[in-house]
Short mmCIF file of C-alpha atoms and ligand atoms in Angstrom, two decimals:
data_model
loop_
_atom_site.label_atom_id
_atom_site.label_comp_id
_atom_site.label_asym_id
_atom_site.label_seq_id
_atom_site.Cartn_x
_atom_site.Cartn_y
_atom_site.Cartn_z
CA MET A 1 49.93 57.25 157.94
CA ALA A 2 49.00 60.55 159.54
CA ASN A 3 45.82 62.41 158.51
CA PHE A 4 45.09 65.82 157.01
CA GLU A 5 41.87 67.63 157.91
CA THR A 6 40.52 71.12 157.27
CA ILE A 7 38.44 73.28 159.60
CA LEU A 8 36.62 75.63 157.26
CA THR A 9 35.61 78.19 159.92
CA PRO A 10 36.25 78.71 163.65
CA ALA A 11 32.54 77.99 164.20
CA LEU A 12 33.30 74.34 163.29
CA LEU A 13 36.18 74.01 165.74
CA PRO A 14 34.12 72.15 168.42
CA GLN A 15 33.77 69.26 165.91
CA TYR A 16 37.54 68.66 165.87
CA ASP A 17 40.08 67.33 168.33
CA LEU A 18 43.35 69.26 168.11
CA LYS A 19 45.23 67.28 170.75
CA GLY A 20 48.50 65.76 169.55
CA LYS A 21 48.13 67.42 166.12
CA THR A 22 49.86 70.14 164.16
CA VAL A 23 47.49 73.02 163.47
CA VAL A 24 48.28 75.37 160.60
CA VAL A 25 46.45 78.64 161.24
CA ILE A 26 45.49 80.36 157.98
CA ASP A 27 44.44 83.98 157.55
CA ILE A 28 45.62 84.75 154.04
CA LEU A 29 44.06 88.25 154.05
CA ARG A 30 46.07 89.23 155.92
CA ALA A 31 47.25 88.29 159.41
CA THR A 32 49.27 85.16 158.67
CA SER A 33 50.73 86.73 155.50
CA SER A 34 51.78 89.90 157.35
CA ILE A 35 53.32 87.89 160.18
CA CYS A 36 55.50 86.08 157.61
CA VAL A 37 56.56 89.41 156.10
CA GLY A 38 57.41 90.71 159.58
CA PHE A 39 59.66 87.76 160.36
CA ASN A 40 61.31 88.12 156.98
CA SER A 41 62.02 91.77 157.83
CA GLY A 42 63.76 90.84 161.08
CA VAL A 43 61.03 90.68 163.73
CA THR A 44 62.19 88.24 166.42
CA LEU A 45 58.78 87.52 167.90
CA PHE A 46 55.12 88.33 167.57
CA ARG A 47 52.92 88.14 170.63
CA PRO A 48 49.30 87.57 169.55
CA VAL A 49 46.94 89.26 171.98
CA ALA A 50 43.15 89.25 172.17
CA HIS A 51 42.53 92.93 172.91
CA PRO A 52 44.10 96.15 171.57
CA GLU A 53 44.64 97.41 175.15
CA GLN A 54 46.96 94.45 175.81
CA ALA A 55 49.12 95.49 172.86
CA LEU A 56 49.34 99.04 174.23
CA VAL A 57 50.43 97.74 177.63
CA LEU A 58 53.17 95.71 175.95
CA GLU A 59 54.29 98.83 174.07
CA GLU A 60 55.45 100.17 177.43
CA ASP A 61 57.79 97.14 177.62
CA GLY A 62 59.33 97.92 174.22
CA PHE A 63 57.00 96.00 171.92
CA ILE A 64 55.64 97.56 168.72
CA ALA A 65 51.84 97.62 169.09
CA ALA A 66 49.88 96.46 166.02
CA ALA A 67 46.10 96.37 165.86
CA GLU A 68 43.49 95.82 163.15
CA ARG A 69 39.73 95.61 163.31
CA ASN A 70 37.46 95.27 160.28
CA GLY A 71 40.38 95.68 157.91
CA GLN A 72 41.64 98.96 159.34
CA LYS A 73 44.55 99.94 161.56
CA LEU A 74 43.23 101.17 164.88
CA GLU A 75 43.96 104.75 165.81
CA GLY A 76 46.88 105.23 168.16
CA PHE A 77 48.77 102.12 167.00
CA SER A 78 52.09 102.27 165.19
CA MET A 79 51.32 99.27 162.98
CA GLY A 80 48.28 97.70 161.38
CA ASN A 81 47.88 94.42 159.54
CA SER A 82 49.02 95.22 156.01
CA PRO A 83 51.99 93.25 154.66
CA PHE A 84 53.32 96.62 153.49
CA ASP A 85 53.51 97.81 157.12
CA TYR A 86 56.15 95.11 157.60
CA LEU A 87 57.92 95.24 154.24
CA ASN A 88 61.22 97.05 153.63
CA THR A 89 61.11 98.42 157.15
CA ASP A 90 63.94 97.98 159.57
CA LEU A 91 62.36 95.63 162.06
CA ASN A 92 65.58 93.89 163.02
CA GLY A 93 65.35 92.54 166.55
CA LYS A 94 61.89 94.04 167.11
CA GLN A 95 59.05 92.41 169.05
CA VAL A 96 55.48 93.02 167.92
CA ALA A 97 52.31 92.65 170.00
CA ILE A 98 49.52 92.08 167.48
CA THR A 99 45.75 91.76 167.55
CA THR A 100 43.57 91.21 164.47
CA THR A 101 39.90 90.47 163.85
CA ASN A 102 40.15 86.76 163.06
CA GLY A 103 43.74 85.57 162.70
CA THR A 104 45.10 86.13 166.20
CA ARG A 105 41.81 84.81 167.64
CA CYS A 106 42.40 81.48 165.85
CA LEU A 107 45.91 81.24 167.27
CA HIS A 108 44.42 81.45 170.75
CA LEU A 109 41.64 78.98 169.89
CA SER A 110 44.27 76.41 168.83
CA TYR A 111 45.93 76.17 172.27
CA GLU A 112 45.21 72.42 172.64
CA ALA A 113 47.29 71.46 169.59
CA ALA A 114 50.72 69.84 169.87
CA GLU A 115 52.08 72.53 167.58
CA ILE A 116 50.66 75.70 166.01
CA LEU A 117 52.12 76.98 162.74
CA ILE A 118 51.52 80.06 160.63
CA GLY A 119 50.43 79.29 157.08
CA SER A 120 50.23 81.70 154.16
CA PHE A 121 50.84 81.46 150.42
CA LEU A 122 54.08 83.35 151.09
CA ASN A 123 55.51 80.36 153.03
CA LEU A 124 53.41 77.55 151.53
CA GLN A 125 56.23 75.21 150.48
CA ALA A 126 58.12 75.70 153.77
CA VAL A 127 55.01 74.73 155.77
CA ALA A 128 54.43 71.68 153.57
CA ASP A 129 58.05 70.54 153.94
CA TYR A 130 57.86 71.04 157.71
CA CYS A 131 54.66 68.98 157.98
CA LYS A 132 56.13 66.23 155.78
CA LYS A 133 59.13 65.84 158.08
CA GLN A 134 56.98 65.68 161.22
CA ASN A 135 54.68 62.88 160.11
CA ARG A 136 51.98 63.97 162.56
CA ASP A 137 48.26 64.62 161.91
CA VAL A 138 47.78 68.06 160.36
CA ILE A 139 44.77 70.34 160.67
CA ALA A 140 44.47 73.33 158.33
CA PHE A 141 42.50 75.86 160.37
CA CYS A 142 40.87 78.56 158.24
CA ALA A 143 40.27 81.79 160.15
CA GLY A 144 37.42 82.82 157.83
CA TRP A 145 35.65 86.08 158.60
CA LYS A 146 33.82 86.40 161.91
CA ASP A 147 33.06 82.65 161.99
CA LYS A 148 31.98 82.56 158.36
CA PHE A 149 33.60 80.58 155.53
CA ASN A 150 35.94 82.42 153.18
CA LEU A 151 37.49 81.57 149.83
CA GLU A 152 41.08 82.66 150.37
CA ASP A 153 41.82 80.56 153.46
CA THR A 154 40.09 77.54 151.89
CA LEU A 155 42.25 77.94 148.78
CA PHE A 156 45.37 77.79 150.91
CA ALA A 157 44.09 74.66 152.71
CA GLY A 158 43.63 73.08 149.27
CA ALA A 159 47.10 74.12 148.12
CA LEU A 160 48.71 72.69 151.25
CA ALA A 161 46.72 69.46 150.97
CA GLN A 162 47.85 69.05 147.35
CA LEU A 163 51.48 69.31 148.42
CA LEU A 164 50.93 66.76 151.21
CA GLN A 165 48.59 64.31 149.47
CA ASN A 166 51.27 61.64 148.97
CA ASP A 167 52.41 61.83 152.59
CA LEU A 168 49.17 62.17 154.56
CA VAL A 169 45.79 60.44 154.34
CA ILE A 170 43.06 62.77 153.09
CA GLU A 171 39.59 61.46 153.80
CA CYS A 172 38.07 64.69 155.00
CA ASP A 173 35.42 66.18 152.70
CA SER A 174 36.27 69.78 153.55
CA THR A 175 39.88 69.12 152.47
CA LEU A 176 38.74 67.41 149.27
CA ALA A 177 36.51 70.40 148.48
CA ALA A 178 39.39 72.80 149.23
CA MET A 179 41.66 70.86 146.86
CA ASP A 180 39.06 71.03 144.08
CA LEU A 181 38.68 74.77 144.68
CA PHE A 182 42.43 75.28 144.50
CA ASP A 183 42.55 73.28 141.26
CA LYS A 184 39.98 75.60 139.75
CA ALA A 185 41.71 78.78 140.88
CA LYS A 186 45.42 77.98 140.74
CA THR A 187 46.20 79.33 137.26
CA ASP A 188 45.08 82.83 138.33
CA LEU A 189 44.88 82.90 142.10
CA SER A 190 44.80 86.71 142.37
CA GLY A 191 42.12 86.98 139.69
CA TYR A 192 40.01 84.31 141.37
CA ILE A 193 40.29 85.82 144.83
CA LYS A 194 39.11 89.23 143.63
CA LYS A 195 35.53 87.92 143.76
CA ALA A 196 35.87 87.04 147.46
CA SER A 197 33.92 89.14 149.95
CA HIS A 198 37.11 90.14 151.76
CA ALA A 199 38.68 91.32 148.50
CA GLN A 200 35.64 93.50 147.91
CA ARG A 201 35.99 94.88 151.44
CA PHE A 202 39.62 95.74 150.56
CA GLU A 203 38.48 97.47 147.38
CA ARG A 204 36.15 99.66 149.41
CA LEU A 205 39.05 100.47 151.76
CA GLY A 206 41.43 101.13 148.82
CA ILE A 207 43.90 98.42 149.82
CA GLU A 208 43.57 96.00 146.87
CA LYS A 209 47.34 95.92 146.39
CA ASP A 210 47.58 93.80 149.54
CA ILE A 211 45.72 90.99 147.74
CA ASP A 212 48.27 90.53 144.95
CA PHE A 213 51.07 90.65 147.50
CA CYS A 214 49.49 87.96 149.69
CA MET A 215 48.88 85.65 146.71
CA GLN A 216 52.59 85.25 145.93
CA GLN A 217 53.60 81.66 146.50
CA SER A 218 56.52 80.34 148.55
CA ILE A 219 58.70 83.46 148.53
CA TYR A 220 59.75 82.93 152.16
CA ASN A 221 61.39 79.79 153.49
CA ILE A 222 60.21 80.25 157.08
CA VAL A 223 57.75 78.52 159.41
CA PRO A 224 56.64 80.74 162.30
CA ARG A 225 55.26 78.68 165.20
CA ILE A 226 53.91 79.22 168.68
CA VAL A 227 56.47 78.85 171.44
CA GLY A 228 54.92 79.57 174.83
CA GLU A 229 52.72 82.60 174.22
CA ASP A 230 54.72 83.94 171.30
CA LEU A 231 55.25 83.28 167.62
CA LYS A 232 58.88 82.62 166.78
CA LEU A 233 60.94 81.11 163.97
O1 3SL B 301 40.91 89.11 160.50
C1 3SL B 301 42.13 89.24 160.51
O2 3SL B 301 42.85 88.67 161.30
C2 3SL B 301 42.74 90.17 159.50
O3 3SL B 301 43.71 89.53 158.81
C3 3SL B 301 41.69 90.87 158.68
S1 3SL B 301 42.33 92.08 157.62
O4 3SL B 301 42.99 91.46 156.52
O5 3SL B 301 43.25 92.93 158.34
O6 3SL B 301 41.19 92.84 157.14
#
């Protein structure tokens, strides 16, 4: 049987071998959640880029340029990284070049994997179903915050592992810890996550409503994945 492992922060990435595996990149607050909203609103592709300047160059080729650093939309960009930037907006057929503090960085760090998927609570069940069908080793890769551990990405890793525990072998302690954490928090995910450092950062920025939105489970039946240098459905 294939295995399930969890990388709790990008700083731990050198301890893992991604080759031949499916990596699920997780940045619940908010990059991977917002990317799911964007696809659901009609975006045809996201191009994750490392630097804001690269997004601006792509804007000249017709892309929408989206950039976030430290939780805030950068000046001069038409989009940031809030799910509400991508909700109820006519994005049909649009292409978005996006750079964020941690999430897009992890997509680039995962380049050795056989497949790179976008995981968020918004598409949790779809990602689990996709992984089940593939029967390949899965790594849940938590983006964390600037190489540090965070609660919200770990909770998602635990939720995904719970859905896959009958199909994949789970012998990895970080996954077992994530599953226990999810068990503790699952009856009131939003309430639990409010104590997280990133939630407090959002409170200071006045964007707490993004948290409740990102904690909704399995409202989108989509699995964005890397194809070449882009994210597509
Ligand atoms: O780090 C990231 O990629 C972002 O998701 C952070 S924030 O939610 O926009 O603050």
